[in-house]
Structures are given as C-alpha cells and as structure tokens.
Amino acid sequence: MNAHHKTPEPDGPAGSAAARKLRTRYVCIGLWTAFTWSGEGNAPAWEHALRTLVVLLMLPPLLLWANRRLTHKLYESAHPGRVIAQLITARIVIVTAAFGTSIGLGYLLDPHTSRSPVLPAVGFALLLLSIPAQIRHAHRTRTRTTHPATRPALSAPRLMIAKLTLVAAALVTQLLLTPYLADATYVVAAALFLTTAALGPRVHRSFLVTQPATTNEEREREQEQERVAA
C-alpha cells in the first residue's frame, strides 16, 4: 500500500534549485495542456475537452511507468548511454502516440473540417528539441547517491483525478463564456496554462507517494539483518 510521503523541503541553494525546477516543469505542463486545448479552435467545447482528456489519461500512467522502470535500469546499468536512448525513445513514442490519438479523434469527430499541420509539427519539433535537456537530466539522475526507488514517486491515479477536475472546470468555463466571447477557446487555454503553472507547484507534494521496496532492496535488507545477527 502506498502511503503519503511528507518530507521537509530542503533549505538553501538546493531547495531553491529544486523549487525552480518544479516551477519550470509545471510551466511546461501548462503549455502542453493549453496547446492541446486550443487545437481545432473552432470546435465545440466538448470536443476540446474530449481530446484533451484523451491526452491527459494516456500520458500520466504510461510516462510514469516508463520513467520508473527505465530510471531504475539507468541507475544500475553499466551502459548508461543505451538506457538513456531507450528512455528518451519511450517518452517520444508515448507523447507522439497520445497527441496522435487526439488528432485522430478530431478527424473522426469532424472529418470535413480542414486542419492545419502547423500546430502538430511545432509540437513535435519542441519535443525533439527537448532531447538534449533530457540527456543532461538523465546523467544527473545517474550521479545521485540515492536509488530512485528510495524517493517519493508521482501517483498516476492522483494526477488523473486532478486533471479530470481541471478539464471539467475548463469545459464548464468555456460553455459559460462561449455566448459572450468569440475567442472563448483561447481564453480557456490561457486560463489552463495559468492555473497549472501557478497551482501545480503548490499542490505537487499531494501527488507524491512512497514506493514499495524492489526485490533488490528487500534482498539487501535481509543481508544486512543477517550481518547484524551474526
């Protein structure tokens, strides 16, 4: 059973750096969410919500699973370059599949609407441009002194509940604004970005859970207990 993991936030430069990274992460999440919502700007509000929901329901569980599995492998591997390539490839495939599914859903819902390839191309280009930052982050993760399994992890169910709530609120807001604003879609997209960027870092700790010990950790504990007993 996963339990809440509440640890004091680090003080000094380390704490400031961690806070900056967290804010940057939620700014990026907000941009992606707003980008997804604003796609097909002339579509009905329910279509924006459905397409965004598909992306948000696909990304958290798949990305968290891939990150957890491959980050552990990276920490223990003698060939980190190969594992880093696997990790980045998995992320690109998952993100592309999620947004591809969203775009395909748009075609199914409204096959007669002409769609510009600019936004999907820009999104994919940004994803590729993030590769150097991902490589640098992976190497930094490997140099940490604590195994990833010993640190709190993000809970996919909690993230999905939060995102479902966010999408539902965005849908209701757009339905209320549409009679009065011609560009209600973009107003809601901007609100999604601001909400995610501002509130995300504040509620982030509520998404964290402790992770169950891996088989290797259990074996190490048993060996340590045997040495103590001897």
Short mmCIF file of C-alpha atoms in Angstrom, two decimals:
data_model
loop_
_atom_site.label_atom_id
_atom_site.label_comp_id
_atom_site.label_asym_id
_atom_site.label_seq_id
_atom_site.Cartn_x
_atom_site.Cartn_y
_atom_site.Cartn_z
CA MET A 1 0.00 0.00 0.00
CA ASN A 2 1.41 3.34 -0.99
CA ALA A 3 1.41 5.97 1.72
CA HIS A 4 1.78 9.69 1.75
CA HIS A 5 5.40 10.68 1.90
CA LYS A 6 5.87 14.03 3.55
CA THR A 7 9.41 15.26 3.88
CA PRO A 8 10.67 18.69 4.84
CA GLU A 9 11.65 20.81 1.86
CA PRO A 10 15.42 21.35 1.59
CA ASP A 11 16.75 24.71 2.61
CA GLY A 12 19.37 26.88 0.97
CA PRO A 13 20.56 26.71 -2.65
CA ALA A 14 19.46 23.09 -3.10
CA GLY A 15 15.91 23.94 -2.08
CA SER A 16 15.82 26.99 -4.34
CA ALA A 17 17.09 24.98 -7.31
CA ALA A 18 14.50 22.25 -6.69
CA ALA A 19 11.73 24.85 -6.46
CA ARG A 20 12.83 26.44 -9.75
CA LYS A 21 12.87 23.06 -11.49
CA LEU A 22 9.40 22.29 -10.16
CA ARG A 23 8.03 25.62 -11.38
CA THR A 24 9.61 25.09 -14.79
CA ARG A 25 8.09 21.63 -15.01
CA TYR A 26 4.59 22.91 -14.34
CA VAL A 27 5.06 25.78 -16.80
CA CYS A 28 5.84 23.17 -19.46
CA ILE A 29 2.85 21.05 -18.42
CA GLY A 30 0.63 24.13 -18.60
CA LEU A 31 1.91 24.96 -22.08
CA TRP A 32 1.21 21.44 -23.31
CA THR A 33 -2.28 21.47 -21.79
CA ALA A 34 -3.12 24.85 -23.30
CA PHE A 35 -1.65 23.74 -26.63
CA THR A 36 -3.85 20.64 -26.63
CA TRP A 37 -6.97 22.56 -25.66
CA SER A 38 -6.52 25.29 -28.28
CA GLY A 39 -6.10 22.80 -31.13
CA GLU A 40 -9.05 22.99 -33.55
CA GLY A 41 -10.00 26.39 -32.18
CA ASN A 42 -13.40 26.43 -33.89
CA ALA A 43 -14.51 23.08 -32.49
CA PRO A 44 -17.26 22.74 -29.86
CA ALA A 45 -16.23 22.91 -26.21
CA TRP A 46 -17.00 19.24 -25.60
CA GLU A 47 -14.60 18.25 -28.42
CA HIS A 48 -11.79 20.29 -26.86
CA ALA A 49 -12.48 18.59 -23.53
CA LEU A 50 -12.62 15.10 -25.03
CA ARG A 51 -9.39 15.47 -26.99
CA THR A 52 -7.57 16.98 -24.01
CA LEU A 53 -8.91 14.25 -21.75
CA VAL A 54 -7.59 11.53 -24.07
CA VAL A 55 -4.10 13.03 -23.90
CA LEU A 56 -4.17 13.51 -20.13
CA LEU A 57 -5.46 9.99 -19.49
CA MET A 58 -2.82 8.40 -21.72
CA LEU A 59 0.27 10.35 -20.70
CA PRO A 60 0.49 10.08 -16.88
CA PRO A 61 0.25 6.28 -16.47
CA LEU A 62 2.43 5.46 -19.48
CA LEU A 63 5.09 8.10 -18.83
CA LEU A 64 5.29 7.35 -15.11
CA TRP A 65 5.63 3.62 -15.80
CA ALA A 66 8.36 4.15 -18.42
CA ASN A 67 10.22 6.69 -16.28
CA ARG A 68 10.16 4.50 -13.18
CA ARG A 69 11.24 1.31 -14.99
CA LEU A 70 13.98 2.84 -17.13
CA THR A 71 15.28 5.26 -14.48
CA HIS A 72 15.89 2.33 -12.16
CA LYS A 73 17.59 0.49 -15.01
CA LEU A 74 19.70 3.57 -15.78
CA TYR A 75 20.89 3.82 -12.20
CA GLU A 76 22.08 0.21 -12.18
CA SER A 77 23.28 -0.21 -15.79
CA ALA A 78 26.92 -0.41 -16.82
CA HIS A 79 25.97 1.08 -20.21
CA PRO A 80 24.01 4.27 -19.42
CA GLY A 81 24.05 5.59 -22.99
CA ARG A 82 21.92 2.70 -24.22
CA VAL A 83 19.39 3.08 -21.39
CA ILE A 84 19.18 6.85 -21.87
CA ALA A 85 18.38 6.26 -25.55
CA GLN A 86 15.65 3.80 -24.55
CA LEU A 87 14.22 6.25 -22.02
CA ILE A 88 14.08 9.19 -24.45
CA THR A 89 12.69 6.99 -27.24
CA ALA A 90 9.96 5.71 -24.92
CA ARG A 91 8.99 9.26 -23.94
CA ILE A 92 8.86 10.43 -27.56
CA VAL A 93 6.79 7.43 -28.63
CA ILE A 94 4.33 7.83 -25.73
CA VAL A 95 3.86 11.59 -26.23
CA THR A 96 3.53 11.20 -30.01
CA ALA A 97 1.01 8.38 -29.60
CA ALA A 98 -1.09 10.41 -27.15
CA PHE A 99 -1.22 13.53 -29.31
CA GLY A 100 -1.64 11.43 -32.46
CA THR A 101 -4.65 9.75 -30.87
CA SER A 102 -6.06 13.17 -30.01
CA ILE A 103 -5.62 14.41 -33.57
CA GLY A 104 -7.11 11.22 -34.98
CA LEU A 105 -10.08 11.63 -32.67
CA GLY A 106 -10.60 15.12 -34.08
CA TYR A 107 -10.74 13.72 -37.59
CA LEU A 108 -13.26 11.08 -36.54
CA LEU A 109 -15.49 13.59 -34.77
CA ASP A 110 -15.43 16.11 -37.61
CA PRO A 111 -13.92 14.64 -40.80
CA HIS A 112 -14.95 17.56 -43.02
CA THR A 113 -13.06 20.29 -41.16
CA SER A 114 -9.78 21.37 -42.77
CA ARG A 115 -6.89 21.14 -40.32
CA SER A 116 -3.53 22.87 -40.44
CA PRO A 117 -0.46 20.67 -39.84
CA VAL A 118 1.40 23.62 -38.29
CA LEU A 119 0.47 23.04 -34.64
CA PRO A 120 1.26 19.29 -34.63
CA ALA A 121 4.55 19.97 -36.43
CA VAL A 122 5.50 22.68 -33.91
CA GLY A 123 4.65 20.37 -31.01
CA PHE A 124 6.75 17.53 -32.41
CA ALA A 125 9.65 19.89 -33.10
CA LEU A 126 9.56 21.12 -29.50
CA LEU A 127 9.57 17.52 -28.31
CA LEU A 128 12.69 16.78 -30.36
CA LEU A 129 14.37 19.98 -29.16
CA SER A 130 13.95 18.77 -25.58
CA ILE A 131 16.24 15.77 -26.19
CA PRO A 132 19.50 17.49 -25.06
CA ALA A 133 17.83 18.59 -21.81
CA GLN A 134 16.55 15.04 -21.27
CA ILE A 135 20.04 13.60 -21.79
CA ARG A 136 21.54 16.07 -19.30
CA HIS A 137 18.83 15.30 -16.75
CA ALA A 138 19.33 11.55 -17.16
CA HIS A 139 23.07 11.85 -16.47
CA ARG A 140 22.36 13.96 -13.39
CA THR A 141 19.88 11.35 -12.18
CA ARG A 142 22.54 8.67 -12.50
CA THR A 143 25.03 10.61 -10.38
CA ARG A 144 22.66 10.89 -7.41
CA THR A 145 23.69 8.99 -4.30
CA THR A 146 20.21 7.62 -3.55
CA HIS A 147 18.47 4.99 -5.62
CA PRO A 148 15.29 6.26 -7.38
CA ALA A 149 13.25 3.63 -5.55
CA THR A 150 14.01 5.32 -2.24
CA ARG A 151 12.50 8.65 -3.33
CA PRO A 152 8.78 9.53 -3.45
CA ALA A 153 7.08 8.95 -6.82
CA LEU A 154 4.14 10.60 -8.55
CA SER A 155 0.84 8.77 -8.23
CA ALA A 156 -0.82 8.31 -11.63
CA PRO A 157 -4.36 7.97 -10.14
CA ARG A 158 -3.98 11.21 -8.17
CA LEU A 159 -2.64 13.02 -11.21
CA MET A 160 -5.51 11.78 -13.37
CA ILE A 161 -8.11 12.85 -10.81
CA ALA A 162 -6.57 16.32 -10.70
CA LYS A 163 -6.50 16.55 -14.49
CA LEU A 164 -10.07 15.30 -14.82
CA THR A 165 -11.13 18.05 -12.43
CA LEU A 166 -9.17 20.62 -14.43
CA VAL A 167 -10.68 19.54 -17.75
CA ALA A 168 -14.20 19.52 -16.30
CA ALA A 169 -13.73 23.04 -14.96
CA ALA A 170 -12.35 24.20 -18.32
CA LEU A 171 -15.32 22.68 -20.16
CA VAL A 172 -17.87 24.37 -17.90
CA THR A 173 -15.99 27.68 -18.19
CA GLN A 174 -15.95 27.57 -21.98
CA LEU A 175 -19.63 26.66 -22.16
CA LEU A 176 -20.41 29.68 -19.98
CA LEU A 177 -18.15 32.05 -21.94
CA THR A 178 -19.00 30.99 -25.49
CA PRO A 179 -22.21 33.08 -25.78
CA TYR A 180 -20.29 36.19 -24.79
CA LEU A 181 -16.78 35.71 -26.24
CA ALA A 182 -15.86 34.81 -29.79
CA ASP A 183 -12.45 33.52 -28.67
CA ALA A 184 -13.56 31.62 -25.58
CA THR A 185 -11.37 28.65 -26.56
CA TYR A 186 -8.18 30.67 -26.31
CA VAL A 187 -9.28 32.37 -23.10
CA VAL A 188 -9.82 28.96 -21.52
CA ALA A 189 -6.49 27.70 -22.88
CA ALA A 190 -4.74 30.68 -21.28
CA ALA A 191 -6.59 30.01 -18.01
CA LEU A 192 -5.47 26.35 -18.12
CA PHE A 193 -1.87 27.44 -18.54
CA LEU A 194 -2.01 29.97 -15.71
CA THR A 195 -3.81 27.58 -13.36
CA THR A 196 -1.36 24.75 -13.98
CA ALA A 197 1.73 26.98 -13.74
CA ALA A 198 0.56 28.75 -10.58
CA LEU A 199 -1.13 25.95 -8.62
CA GLY A 200 0.90 22.95 -9.78
CA PRO A 201 3.98 23.60 -7.60
CA ARG A 202 1.77 24.30 -4.58
CA VAL A 203 -0.12 21.00 -4.75
CA HIS A 204 2.71 18.88 -6.13
CA ARG A 205 3.52 17.23 -2.79
CA SER A 206 -0.03 15.87 -2.55
CA PHE A 207 0.66 13.82 -5.71
CA LEU A 208 3.67 12.05 -4.18
CA VAL A 209 3.58 8.58 -2.68
CA THR A 210 6.25 6.31 -1.26
CA GLN A 211 7.27 3.41 -3.44
CA PRO A 212 7.25 -0.24 -2.41
CA ALA A 213 10.69 -1.76 -1.99
CA THR A 214 12.10 -3.57 -5.01
CA THR A 215 13.35 -7.18 -4.86
CA ASN A 216 16.97 -5.97 -4.75
CA GLU A 217 16.23 -3.68 -1.83
CA GLU A 218 14.49 -6.47 0.08
CA ARG A 219 17.47 -8.76 -0.51
CA GLU A 220 19.89 -6.09 0.68
CA ARG A 221 17.85 -5.56 3.84
CA GLU A 222 17.81 -9.30 4.54
CA GLN A 223 21.59 -9.48 4.06
CA GLU A 224 22.09 -6.51 6.37
CA GLN A 225 19.90 -8.15 9.01
CA GLU A 226 21.90 -11.39 8.68
CA ARG A 227 25.20 -9.49 9.11
CA VAL A 228 23.83 -7.74 12.22
CA ALA A 229 22.60 -11.02 13.66
CA ALA A 230 25.98 -12.68 13.03
#
